[in-house]
Amino acid sequence: MRNLFEVVPDNLFSLLAARHRAVYFRALMVLRECYQREITFRRADLVAYLISQMERDLTDLPEDEMMDADGVDPVGAPSASPKAVEAAPVQPVVPESPVDREAAVAHRSNAAGTSPGPDGLGDSDGSDGFGGFDDATLSGRAHALVRRLVQTGWLQSVTDGSGFDETLIVPQYASVLLDALHAIVEPVQQRYNAFVYSVYSNLRTANEERDEFMLQALQSAYDATVALRENLRALLHNIHTYYQNLHLRQDIRDLLAEHFDSYQLSVAIATYHPLKTFDSVYRFRPRILQILRDWLAAPSLLNRMSATLRQQRPELDDLAARGEIVRLIQFIGDTFESLDDLLREIDHRNAAYNRASVERLQYLLNSDRDIKGKLVQLLRALPPVHARAPSPLLSAMAELPLYEVRYFDPDALYTEPKRRQRGQPQPLRRPGGVDDAAFQEEAKELLERANALFSQQRIAEFILSQMDEHGRLPASALRLPEWDDFIRAIVAVVRGDEPEMPYGIEWDDETQTVVVGAYRIPALTFLRKEADRWTGRAGTRR
C-alpha cells in the first residue's frame, strides 16, 4: 500500500487543525458546492460563492488575530515551510495589472510589518495565512481563503493560455475528502431495500437477456451487495455508538433529546424501521440465490463472462478470469445467506439500546441530586403513614407535616392477576388397556399418511399433473378443491428453489396476488425444468 503523503500534500490537513478551523471547514463545504454546480470555475466564481454564503464568517474574523507578531499564521502552528510549499506547487495569483500587483503587495507588507516574499504574494518567511489579506473587505478575505486552499493542496490553479484568467481544479483526492467530510456532517439516508432490489434487478435482467452485458450486470450486483453489507455494518456500529454514549448523559433533557431527536429520527425511523417493515431481503433472496446457482451450473455462461472480463483486464488468463467470475458470484451468494446473522445482531443492539436508555432515564429520575430529589428519596425510604407495625420512624413522622394523598385514575379498579405456579410437567399417560404394538402401529400409519400427502414425489406429481402442454402452471390455474391441496401448494412454493424438484417458480411482481377459490395466494407461475436442470427422481421420497 502506498504512503498517503505520497499522494496528498504534507500540509493538506493543516486547515482542519487551525485556530479558525470552523471557518476553513465552511470554506471547504462552499468549495464542494461550487465544484458540484459548476463544470469549470474560475477564481472569481469561487470568491463569489464564498462571499454569498460566508459573509458573517468573513466579517467576524478579527484582524488582530490574522497574523501573530512572530510570523505564525492564525492556525496556531508555524506556517508552511518552503519545502512543504514545494510539495504542492501552485501558480501565483496574476493581478490584472503590474500596478495593482505592486500596490497589493505593498499594502499587505505594510499591514503585517513584513517584506514581500520572492513571489510577491506572502511574507519573506513563506507564511501566507489570513495575514495575506489585501484589505479588510469581504473580497480581500475571500481571496485570501482561496489562496490558502490553493497553498494547502485542496485546489490547483491553471492559467489560461489565451489570457491571465485562472481556472481552479479540484484534485481527485480532494474531491473524495470533500464528499467524506460532507457525509459526516450531513449523513445520507440509506435505502437498504433499494440495494437488494438492485441486485435482483441486475441479475434477473442479465439472466433473461443473456447477452454480452452479463458481466456488467454481475459487477453492478456485486457493488450493490458490498454497499448493502457495509451500510448494514455501519448501522450496527452506529447503534452501538449511541449505546456507549448513554453513560455520558447526566441530564434528563439531554438524554431525551438524544433519544427522540437524534436516535429515533436518524436511526430508528429513517433506517431501522424501513429495514424491518419492507421484507425485500427475504422476498428477493431465494430468487437471487437461484439465479446464481444456475450460472454456476452453466459452464458456457462462465466462459462467456470470463472472456468479457479479459477484455477489461488483459493481464488475466482464462483460469484467473474464470476464478474472478466465480469469486463474484460466490461473494454475492455468501453475503445474502449470512444476512440473517447480521440482521439478528442489529435487532439485538437496537433492543439493548432501548432497554439501556429506559434504565438510564429511570436512574436519572430517581437520583436527582437537588434538595427535591433528596426529599423524594427520604420519603420513599419511610414506611407508609398508616402502617400498623411499630417503628421508630412512625413516631418521628407524626411530628412532620405529612399527609397521604389518594386519587382515582384509570387503573384504580384494576386488580393485578396472580401468576400461576407451574409445576413439573408430566408425560402423557396412555389409556389403560392399550397394547404397545398397536400404539406403534397407529403412529407408523399416521407418519406414512403424512408422507404420502406431502412427500417430494406427491408434491412434484401435484404440480406436474396440472401443467399445460408448454410446461407452465400459473397460480390462477391451480385446482385446490380440498384443504390438503392448498397445503400441497404451500409446500410446493416453499420447496420451489430446491434442485431436486422438477419445476421452478417465476414471480409476478406486478399482480402480487390472485384469488383461487377461497384462497388468496401469491401471483406466480410454476415452470417445468429441463431434464438436465434438476436432480430429483420420480421415486425419491423424504
PDB file of C-alpha atoms in Angstrom, residues 141-414:
ATOM      1  CA  ARG A 141     -10.712  37.984   2.805  1.00  0.00           C
ATOM      2  CA  ALA A 142     -12.396  35.658   0.304  1.00  0.00           C
ATOM      3  CA  HIS A 143      -9.367  35.903  -1.994  1.00  0.00           C
ATOM      4  CA  ALA A 144      -7.141  35.066   0.996  1.00  0.00           C
ATOM      5  CA  LEU A 145      -9.226  31.971   1.689  1.00  0.00           C
ATOM      6  CA  VAL A 146      -8.847  30.860  -1.919  1.00  0.00           C
ATOM      7  CA  ARG A 147      -5.080  31.375  -1.745  1.00  0.00           C
ATOM      8  CA  ARG A 148      -4.983  29.322   1.422  1.00  0.00           C
ATOM      9  CA  LEU A 149      -6.910  26.469  -0.253  1.00  0.00           C
ATOM     10  CA  VAL A 150      -4.504  26.532  -3.175  1.00  0.00           C
ATOM     11  CA  GLN A 151      -1.416  26.540  -0.954  1.00  0.00           C
ATOM     12  CA  THR A 152      -2.584  23.544   1.097  1.00  0.00           C
ATOM     13  CA  GLY A 153      -3.443  21.459  -1.968  1.00  0.00           C
ATOM     14  CA  TRP A 154      -7.243  21.485  -1.872  1.00  0.00           C
ATOM     15  CA  LEU A 155      -7.185  23.408  -5.141  1.00  0.00           C
ATOM     16  CA  GLN A 156      -4.867  23.705  -8.106  1.00  0.00           C
ATOM     17  CA  SER A 157      -4.816  26.755 -10.363  1.00  0.00           C
ATOM     18  CA  VAL A 158      -4.225  26.646 -14.091  1.00  0.00           C
ATOM     19  CA  THR A 159      -3.619  29.825 -16.092  1.00  0.00           C
ATOM     20  CA  ASP A 160      -5.407  30.018 -19.427  1.00  0.00           C
ATOM     21  CA  GLY A 161      -3.081  30.192 -22.367  1.00  0.00           C
ATOM     22  CA  SER A 162      -5.196  32.873 -24.061  1.00  0.00           C
ATOM     23  CA  GLY A 163      -5.127  35.313 -21.160  1.00  0.00           C
ATOM     24  CA  PHE A 164      -4.451  35.860 -17.452  1.00  0.00           C
ATOM     25  CA  ASP A 165      -7.602  34.177 -16.136  1.00  0.00           C
ATOM     26  CA  GLU A 166      -7.145  31.251 -13.797  1.00  0.00           C
ATOM     27  CA  THR A 167      -9.203  28.076 -13.777  1.00  0.00           C
ATOM     28  CA  LEU A 168      -9.351  26.261 -10.454  1.00  0.00           C
ATOM     29  CA  ILE A 169      -9.160  22.455 -10.424  1.00  0.00           C
ATOM     30  CA  VAL A 170     -10.150  20.154  -7.552  1.00  0.00           C
ATOM     31  CA  PRO A 171      -7.743  17.155  -7.414  1.00  0.00           C
ATOM     32  CA  GLN A 172      -9.223  13.677  -7.146  1.00  0.00           C
ATOM     33  CA  TYR A 173      -8.069  13.125  -3.556  1.00  0.00           C
ATOM     34  CA  ALA A 174      -9.593  16.481  -2.559  1.00  0.00           C
ATOM     35  CA  SER A 175     -12.912  15.549  -4.194  1.00  0.00           C
ATOM     36  CA  VAL A 176     -13.021  12.288  -2.241  1.00  0.00           C
ATOM     37  CA  LEU A 177     -12.209  14.044   1.040  1.00  0.00           C
ATOM     38  CA  LEU A 178     -14.789  16.776   0.443  1.00  0.00           C
ATOM     39  CA  ASP A 179     -17.510  14.163  -0.088  1.00  0.00           C
ATOM     40  CA  ALA A 180     -16.383  12.280   3.023  1.00  0.00           C
ATOM     41  CA  LEU A 181     -16.467  15.421   5.194  1.00  0.00           C
ATOM     42  CA  HIS A 182     -19.904  16.328   3.879  1.00  0.00           C
ATOM     43  CA  ALA A 183     -21.192  12.796   4.562  1.00  0.00           C
ATOM     44  CA  ILE A 184     -20.032  13.088   8.181  1.00  0.00           C
ATOM     45  CA  VAL A 185     -21.961  16.290   8.927  1.00  0.00           C
ATOM     46  CA  GLU A 186     -24.879  15.557   6.575  1.00  0.00           C
ATOM     47  CA  PRO A 187     -25.329  11.774   6.533  1.00  0.00           C
ATOM     48  CA  VAL A 188     -27.399  10.447   3.653  1.00  0.00           C
ATOM     49  CA  GLN A 189     -30.370   8.239   4.487  1.00  0.00           C
ATOM     50  CA  GLN A 190     -29.546   4.758   3.235  1.00  0.00           C
ATOM     51  CA  ARG A 191     -32.213   2.761   1.396  1.00  0.00           C
ATOM     52  CA  TYR A 192     -31.269  -0.825   2.142  1.00  0.00           C
ATOM     53  CA  ASN A 193     -34.237  -2.225   0.251  1.00  0.00           C
ATOM     54  CA  ALA A 194     -33.058  -0.438  -2.884  1.00  0.00           C
ATOM     55  CA  PHE A 195     -29.724  -2.268  -2.680  1.00  0.00           C
ATOM     56  CA  VAL A 196     -31.455  -5.651  -2.523  1.00  0.00           C
ATOM     57  CA  TYR A 197     -33.777  -4.850  -5.415  1.00  0.00           C
ATOM     58  CA  SER A 198     -30.863  -3.502  -7.445  1.00  0.00           C
ATOM     59  CA  VAL A 199     -29.040  -6.818  -7.043  1.00  0.00           C
ATOM     60  CA  TYR A 200     -32.137  -8.783  -8.035  1.00  0.00           C
ATOM     61  CA  SER A 201     -32.991  -6.493 -10.959  1.00  0.00           C
ATOM     62  CA  ASN A 202     -29.496  -6.679 -12.439  1.00  0.00           C
ATOM     63  CA  LEU A 203     -29.261 -10.450 -12.110  1.00  0.00           C
ATOM     64  CA  ARG A 204     -32.791 -11.102 -13.394  1.00  0.00           C
ATOM     65  CA  THR A 205     -32.327  -8.891 -16.463  1.00  0.00           C
ATOM     66  CA  ALA A 206     -28.980 -10.488 -17.261  1.00  0.00           C
ATOM     67  CA  ASN A 207     -30.413 -13.964 -16.764  1.00  0.00           C
ATOM     68  CA  GLU A 208     -33.274 -13.243 -19.143  1.00  0.00           C
ATOM     69  CA  GLU A 209     -31.250 -11.465 -21.829  1.00  0.00           C
ATOM     70  CA  ARG A 210     -28.005 -13.488 -21.555  1.00  0.00           C
ATOM     71  CA  ASP A 211     -26.182 -11.064 -23.825  1.00  0.00           C
ATOM     72  CA  GLU A 212     -22.737  -9.501 -23.759  1.00  0.00           C
ATOM     73  CA  PHE A 213     -23.678  -7.280 -20.790  1.00  0.00           C
ATOM     74  CA  MET A 214     -23.936 -10.133 -18.281  1.00  0.00           C
ATOM     75  CA  LEU A 215     -20.559  -9.292 -16.762  1.00  0.00           C
ATOM     76  CA  GLN A 216     -21.565  -5.662 -16.233  1.00  0.00           C
ATOM     77  CA  ALA A 217     -24.763  -6.827 -14.534  1.00  0.00           C
ATOM     78  CA  LEU A 218     -22.789  -9.155 -12.273  1.00  0.00           C
ATOM     79  CA  GLN A 219     -20.348  -6.394 -11.357  1.00  0.00           C
ATOM     80  CA  SER A 220     -23.215  -3.983 -10.613  1.00  0.00           C
ATOM     81  CA  ALA A 221     -24.860  -6.616  -8.428  1.00  0.00           C
ATOM     82  CA  TYR A 222     -21.528  -7.148  -6.654  1.00  0.00           C
ATOM     83  CA  ASP A 223     -21.158  -3.396  -5.985  1.00  0.00           C
ATOM     84  CA  ALA A 224     -24.724  -3.190  -4.633  1.00  0.00           C
ATOM     85  CA  THR A 225     -24.063  -6.212  -2.401  1.00  0.00           C
ATOM     86  CA  VAL A 226     -20.914  -4.611  -0.987  1.00  0.00           C
ATOM     87  CA  ALA A 227     -22.824  -1.368  -0.373  1.00  0.00           C
ATOM     88  CA  LEU A 228     -25.630  -3.291   1.372  1.00  0.00           C
ATOM     89  CA  ARG A 229     -23.214  -5.138   3.638  1.00  0.00           C
ATOM     90  CA  GLU A 230     -21.158  -2.071   4.535  1.00  0.00           C
ATOM     91  CA  ASN A 231     -24.217   0.079   5.236  1.00  0.00           C
ATOM     92  CA  LEU A 232     -25.726  -2.599   7.472  1.00  0.00           C
ATOM     93  CA  ARG A 233     -22.432  -2.801   9.352  1.00  0.00           C
ATOM     94  CA  ALA A 234     -22.376   0.985   9.680  1.00  0.00           C
ATOM     95  CA  LEU A 235     -25.925   0.868  11.070  1.00  0.00           C
ATOM     96  CA  LEU A 236     -24.841  -1.770  13.596  1.00  0.00           C
ATOM     97  CA  HIS A 237     -21.860   0.273  14.795  1.00  0.00           C
ATOM     98  CA  ASN A 238     -23.924   3.469  14.826  1.00  0.00           C
ATOM     99  CA  ILE A 239     -26.422   1.887  17.228  1.00  0.00           C
ATOM    100  CA  HIS A 240     -23.529   0.690  19.387  1.00  0.00           C
ATOM    101  CA  THR A 241     -22.127   4.244  19.479  1.00  0.00           C
ATOM    102  CA  TYR A 242     -25.421   5.565  20.864  1.00  0.00           C
ATOM    103  CA  TYR A 243     -25.365   2.745  23.406  1.00  0.00           C
ATOM    104  CA  GLN A 244     -21.852   3.632  24.582  1.00  0.00           C
ATOM    105  CA  ASN A 245     -22.709   7.348  24.872  1.00  0.00           C
ATOM    106  CA  LEU A 246     -25.593   6.769  27.321  1.00  0.00           C
ATOM    107  CA  HIS A 247     -23.352   6.984  30.387  1.00  0.00           C
ATOM    108  CA  LEU A 248     -22.214  10.455  29.281  1.00  0.00           C
ATOM    109  CA  ARG A 249     -25.733  11.862  29.607  1.00  0.00           C
ATOM    110  CA  GLN A 250     -26.082  13.307  33.110  1.00  0.00           C
ATOM    111  CA  ASP A 251     -29.137  15.446  32.403  1.00  0.00           C
ATOM    112  CA  ILE A 252     -32.617  14.126  31.681  1.00  0.00           C
ATOM    113  CA  ARG A 253     -33.224  16.709  28.965  1.00  0.00           C
ATOM    114  CA  ASP A 254     -30.035  15.749  27.158  1.00  0.00           C
ATOM    115  CA  LEU A 255     -30.940  12.063  27.339  1.00  0.00           C
ATOM    116  CA  LEU A 256     -34.458  12.619  25.999  1.00  0.00           C
ATOM    117  CA  ALA A 257     -33.185  14.937  23.274  1.00  0.00           C
ATOM    118  CA  GLU A 258     -30.618  12.384  22.099  1.00  0.00           C
ATOM    119  CA  HIS A 259     -33.109   9.524  22.206  1.00  0.00           C
ATOM    120  CA  PHE A 260     -36.063  11.199  20.477  1.00  0.00           C
ATOM    121  CA  ASP A 261     -34.445  13.931  18.377  1.00  0.00           C
ATOM    122  CA  SER A 262     -31.317  12.076  17.320  1.00  0.00           C
ATOM    123  CA  TYR A 263     -31.679   8.299  17.608  1.00  0.00           C
ATOM    124  CA  GLN A 264     -35.360   7.971  16.768  1.00  0.00           C
ATOM    125  CA  LEU A 265     -35.194  10.348  13.790  1.00  0.00           C
ATOM    126  CA  SER A 266     -31.848   9.442  12.251  1.00  0.00           C
ATOM    127  CA  VAL A 267     -31.637   5.738  13.139  1.00  0.00           C
ATOM    128  CA  ALA A 268     -34.936   4.183  14.179  1.00  0.00           C
ATOM    129  CA  ILE A 269     -37.439   5.934  11.888  1.00  0.00           C
ATOM    130  CA  ALA A 270     -35.117   6.696   8.976  1.00  0.00           C
ATOM    131  CA  THR A 271     -33.177   3.431   8.872  1.00  0.00           C
ATOM    132  CA  TYR A 272     -34.177   0.641  11.242  1.00  0.00           C
ATOM    133  CA  HIS A 273     -37.952   0.805  10.777  1.00  0.00           C
ATOM    134  CA  PRO A 274     -37.890   0.620   6.943  1.00  0.00           C
ATOM    135  CA  LEU A 275     -35.365  -2.212   7.161  1.00  0.00           C
ATOM    136  CA  LYS A 276     -37.738  -4.297   9.291  1.00  0.00           C
ATOM    137  CA  THR A 277     -41.056  -3.397   7.632  1.00  0.00           C
ATOM    138  CA  PHE A 278     -40.095  -3.908   3.970  1.00  0.00           C
ATOM    139  CA  ASP A 279     -39.154  -7.573   3.624  1.00  0.00           C
ATOM    140  CA  SER A 280     -37.109  -7.146   0.458  1.00  0.00           C
ATOM    141  CA  VAL A 281     -34.267  -9.316   1.783  1.00  0.00           C
ATOM    142  CA  TYR A 282     -36.479 -12.331   2.416  1.00  0.00           C
ATOM    143  CA  ARG A 283     -38.551 -11.696  -0.688  1.00  0.00           C
ATOM    144  CA  PHE A 284     -35.777 -11.483  -3.266  1.00  0.00           C
ATOM    145  CA  ARG A 285     -33.091 -13.635  -1.640  1.00  0.00           C
ATOM    146  CA  PRO A 286     -34.387 -17.030  -2.911  1.00  0.00           C
ATOM    147  CA  ARG A 287     -34.598 -15.702  -6.475  1.00  0.00           C
ATOM    148  CA  ILE A 288     -31.126 -14.158  -6.292  1.00  0.00           C
ATOM    149  CA  LEU A 289     -29.620 -17.396  -4.992  1.00  0.00           C
ATOM    150  CA  GLN A 290     -31.421 -19.450  -7.631  1.00  0.00           C
ATOM    151  CA  ILE A 291     -30.032 -17.291 -10.457  1.00  0.00           C
ATOM    152  CA  LEU A 292     -26.526 -17.563  -9.051  1.00  0.00           C
ATOM    153  CA  ARG A 293     -26.814 -21.356  -8.751  1.00  0.00           C
ATOM    154  CA  ASP A 294     -27.960 -21.569 -12.360  1.00  0.00           C
ATOM    155  CA  TRP A 295     -24.987 -19.504 -13.502  1.00  0.00           C
ATOM    156  CA  LEU A 296     -22.516 -21.640 -11.581  1.00  0.00           C
ATOM    157  CA  ALA A 297     -24.035 -24.745 -13.167  1.00  0.00           C
ATOM    158  CA  ALA A 298     -23.661 -23.336 -16.715  1.00  0.00           C
ATOM    159  CA  PRO A 299     -20.001 -23.517 -17.896  1.00  0.00           C
ATOM    160  CA  SER A 300     -20.829 -21.737 -21.161  1.00  0.00           C
ATOM    161  CA  LEU A 301     -22.037 -18.648 -19.286  1.00  0.00           C
ATOM    162  CA  LEU A 302     -18.936 -18.601 -17.101  1.00  0.00           C
ATOM    163  CA  ASN A 303     -16.705 -18.857 -20.173  1.00  0.00           C
ATOM    164  CA  ARG A 304     -18.568 -16.040 -21.901  1.00  0.00           C
ATOM    165  CA  MET A 305     -18.287 -13.705 -18.885  1.00  0.00           C
ATOM    166  CA  SER A 306     -14.623 -14.600 -18.348  1.00  0.00           C
ATOM    167  CA  ALA A 307     -13.913 -13.700 -21.987  1.00  0.00           C
ATOM    168  CA  THR A 308     -15.571 -10.317 -21.445  1.00  0.00           C
ATOM    169  CA  LEU A 309     -13.555  -9.818 -18.271  1.00  0.00           C
ATOM    170  CA  ARG A 310     -10.304 -10.498 -20.132  1.00  0.00           C
ATOM    171  CA  GLN A 311     -11.153  -7.619 -22.488  1.00  0.00           C
ATOM    172  CA  GLN A 312     -11.358  -5.328 -19.447  1.00  0.00           C
ATOM    173  CA  ARG A 313      -8.273  -6.799 -17.741  1.00  0.00           C
ATOM    174  CA  PRO A 314      -5.864  -8.226 -20.329  1.00  0.00           C
ATOM    175  CA  GLU A 315      -3.375  -9.304 -17.644  1.00  0.00           C
ATOM    176  CA  LEU A 316      -5.689 -12.169 -16.595  1.00  0.00           C
ATOM    177  CA  ASP A 317      -5.533 -15.566 -18.246  1.00  0.00           C
ATOM    178  CA  ASP A 318      -8.539 -17.827 -18.809  1.00  0.00           C
ATOM    179  CA  LEU A 319      -8.223 -19.608 -15.480  1.00  0.00           C
ATOM    180  CA  ALA A 320      -7.776 -16.399 -13.454  1.00  0.00           C
ATOM    181  CA  ALA A 321     -10.677 -14.673 -15.241  1.00  0.00           C
ATOM    182  CA  ARG A 322     -12.960 -17.627 -14.608  1.00  0.00           C
ATOM    183  CA  GLY A 323     -11.881 -17.679 -10.958  1.00  0.00           C
ATOM    184  CA  GLU A 324     -12.706 -13.979 -10.635  1.00  0.00           C
ATOM    185  CA  ILE A 325     -16.211 -14.564 -12.047  1.00  0.00           C
ATOM    186  CA  VAL A 326     -16.782 -17.435  -9.624  1.00  0.00           C
ATOM    187  CA  ARG A 327     -15.500 -15.274  -6.758  1.00  0.00           C
ATOM    188  CA  LEU A 328     -18.019 -12.509  -7.545  1.00  0.00           C
ATOM    189  CA  ILE A 329     -20.891 -14.994  -7.724  1.00  0.00           C
ATOM    190  CA  GLN A 330     -19.905 -16.731  -4.507  1.00  0.00           C
ATOM    191  CA  PHE A 331     -19.444 -13.424  -2.677  1.00  0.00           C
ATOM    192  CA  ILE A 332     -22.986 -12.320  -3.540  1.00  0.00           C
ATOM    193  CA  GLY A 333     -24.415 -15.695  -2.534  1.00  0.00           C
ATOM    194  CA  ASP A 334     -22.460 -15.930   0.722  1.00  0.00           C
ATOM    195  CA  THR A 335     -23.394 -12.366   1.683  1.00  0.00           C
ATOM    196  CA  PHE A 336     -27.118 -12.909   1.228  1.00  0.00           C
ATOM    197  CA  GLU A 337     -27.008 -16.253   3.029  1.00  0.00           C
ATOM    198  CA  SER A 338     -25.270 -14.636   6.024  1.00  0.00           C
ATOM    199  CA  LEU A 339     -27.561 -11.593   6.252  1.00  0.00           C
ATOM    200  CA  ASP A 340     -29.698 -13.303   8.897  1.00  0.00           C
ATOM    201  CA  ASP A 341     -26.872 -13.185  11.436  1.00  0.00           C
ATOM    202  CA  LEU A 342     -26.193  -9.510  10.723  1.00  0.00           C
ATOM    203  CA  LEU A 343     -29.881  -8.550  10.927  1.00  0.00           C
ATOM    204  CA  ARG A 344     -30.235 -10.549  14.156  1.00  0.00           C
ATOM    205  CA  GLU A 345     -27.296  -8.662  15.684  1.00  0.00           C
ATOM    206  CA  ILE A 346     -28.833  -5.337  14.626  1.00  0.00           C
ATOM    207  CA  ASP A 347     -32.100  -6.315  16.342  1.00  0.00           C
ATOM    208  CA  HIS A 348     -30.148  -7.269  19.466  1.00  0.00           C
ATOM    209  CA  ARG A 349     -28.253  -3.970  19.569  1.00  0.00           C
ATOM    210  CA  ASN A 350     -31.410  -1.933  18.976  1.00  0.00           C
ATOM    211  CA  ALA A 351     -33.262  -3.726  21.783  1.00  0.00           C
ATOM    212  CA  ALA A 352     -30.263  -3.347  24.092  1.00  0.00           C
ATOM    213  CA  TYR A 353     -30.052   0.382  23.419  1.00  0.00           C
ATOM    214  CA  ASN A 354     -33.769   0.968  24.052  1.00  0.00           C
ATOM    215  CA  ARG A 355     -33.611  -1.035  27.262  1.00  0.00           C
ATOM    216  CA  ALA A 356     -30.480   0.765  28.470  1.00  0.00           C
ATOM    217  CA  SER A 357     -31.991   4.145  27.550  1.00  0.00           C
ATOM    218  CA  VAL A 358     -35.060   3.458  29.686  1.00  0.00           C
ATOM    219  CA  GLU A 359     -32.918   2.231  32.578  1.00  0.00           C
ATOM    220  CA  ARG A 360     -30.710   5.320  32.339  1.00  0.00           C
ATOM    221  CA  LEU A 361     -33.771   7.567  32.330  1.00  0.00           C
ATOM    222  CA  GLN A 362     -35.177   5.817  35.404  1.00  0.00           C
ATOM    223  CA  TYR A 363     -31.851   6.174  37.159  1.00  0.00           C
ATOM    224  CA  LEU A 364     -31.690   9.896  36.452  1.00  0.00           C
ATOM    225  CA  LEU A 365     -35.293  10.379  37.553  1.00  0.00           C
ATOM    226  CA  ASN A 366     -34.729   8.521  40.819  1.00  0.00           C
ATOM    227  CA  SER A 367     -31.326  10.001  41.649  1.00  0.00           C
ATOM    228  CA  ASP A 368     -31.956  13.719  41.367  1.00  0.00           C
ATOM    229  CA  ARG A 369     -29.174  15.489  43.231  1.00  0.00           C
ATOM    230  CA  ASP A 370     -31.017  18.642  44.268  1.00  0.00           C
ATOM    231  CA  ILE A 371     -32.955  19.105  47.541  1.00  0.00           C
ATOM    232  CA  LYS A 372     -36.203  17.951  45.964  1.00  0.00           C
ATOM    233  CA  GLY A 373     -34.621  14.723  44.811  1.00  0.00           C
ATOM    234  CA  LYS A 374     -33.133  14.002  48.229  1.00  0.00           C
ATOM    235  CA  LEU A 375     -36.507  14.596  49.908  1.00  0.00           C
ATOM    236  CA  VAL A 376     -38.121  12.175  47.467  1.00  0.00           C
ATOM    237  CA  GLN A 377     -35.511   9.545  48.329  1.00  0.00           C
ATOM    238  CA  LEU A 378     -36.097  10.056  52.064  1.00  0.00           C
ATOM    239  CA  LEU A 379     -39.870   9.789  51.724  1.00  0.00           C
ATOM    240  CA  ARG A 380     -39.582   6.617  49.713  1.00  0.00           C
ATOM    241  CA  ALA A 381     -37.458   5.070  52.427  1.00  0.00           C
ATOM    242  CA  LEU A 382     -40.087   5.828  55.123  1.00  0.00           C
ATOM    243  CA  PRO A 383     -42.847   3.318  55.944  1.00  0.00           C
ATOM    244  CA  PRO A 384     -46.471   4.085  54.980  1.00  0.00           C
ATOM    245  CA  VAL A 385     -48.207   6.714  57.090  1.00  0.00           C
ATOM    246  CA  HIS A 386     -50.928   4.323  58.256  1.00  0.00           C
ATOM    247  CA  ALA A 387     -48.653   1.352  58.806  1.00  0.00           C
ATOM    248  CA  ARG A 388     -49.671  -0.708  61.832  1.00  0.00           C
ATOM    249  CA  ALA A 389     -46.293  -2.247  62.523  1.00  0.00           C
ATOM    250  CA  PRO A 390     -44.430  -0.431  65.333  1.00  0.00           C
ATOM    251  CA  SER A 391     -41.492   1.546  64.057  1.00  0.00           C
ATOM    252  CA  PRO A 392     -39.404   4.402  65.482  1.00  0.00           C
ATOM    253  CA  LEU A 393     -39.749   6.181  62.139  1.00  0.00           C
ATOM    254  CA  LEU A 394     -43.537   6.354  62.558  1.00  0.00           C
ATOM    255  CA  SER A 395     -43.123   8.344  65.753  1.00  0.00           C
ATOM    256  CA  ALA A 396     -40.803  10.781  64.027  1.00  0.00           C
ATOM    257  CA  MET A 397     -43.204  11.070  61.081  1.00  0.00           C
ATOM    258  CA  ALA A 398     -46.058  12.030  63.434  1.00  0.00           C
ATOM    259  CA  GLU A 399     -44.286  15.297  64.187  1.00  0.00           C
ATOM    260  CA  LEU A 400     -43.821  16.140  60.493  1.00  0.00           C
ATOM    261  CA  PRO A 401     -46.483  17.944  58.415  1.00  0.00           C
ATOM    262  CA  LEU A 402     -47.003  14.892  56.225  1.00  0.00           C
ATOM    263  CA  TYR A 403     -50.243  13.556  54.857  1.00  0.00           C
ATOM    264  CA  GLU A 404     -51.223  10.894  52.369  1.00  0.00           C
ATOM    265  CA  VAL A 405     -52.730  11.842  49.009  1.00  0.00           C
ATOM    266  CA  ARG A 406     -55.058   9.487  47.177  1.00  0.00           C
ATOM    267  CA  TYR A 407     -56.695   9.923  43.807  1.00  0.00           C
ATOM    268  CA  PHE A 408     -58.583   7.982  41.164  1.00  0.00           C
ATOM    269  CA  ASP A 409     -57.019   7.059  37.880  1.00  0.00           C
ATOM    270  CA  PRO A 410     -57.970   4.691  35.022  1.00  0.00           C
ATOM    271  CA  ASP A 411     -56.179   1.837  36.788  1.00  0.00           C
ATOM    272  CA  ALA A 412     -57.843   2.339  40.167  1.00  0.00           C
ATOM    273  CA  LEU A 413     -60.226  -0.595  39.705  1.00  0.00           C
ATOM    274  CA  TYR A 414     -57.597  -2.818  38.127  1.00  0.00           C
TER     275      TYR A 414
END
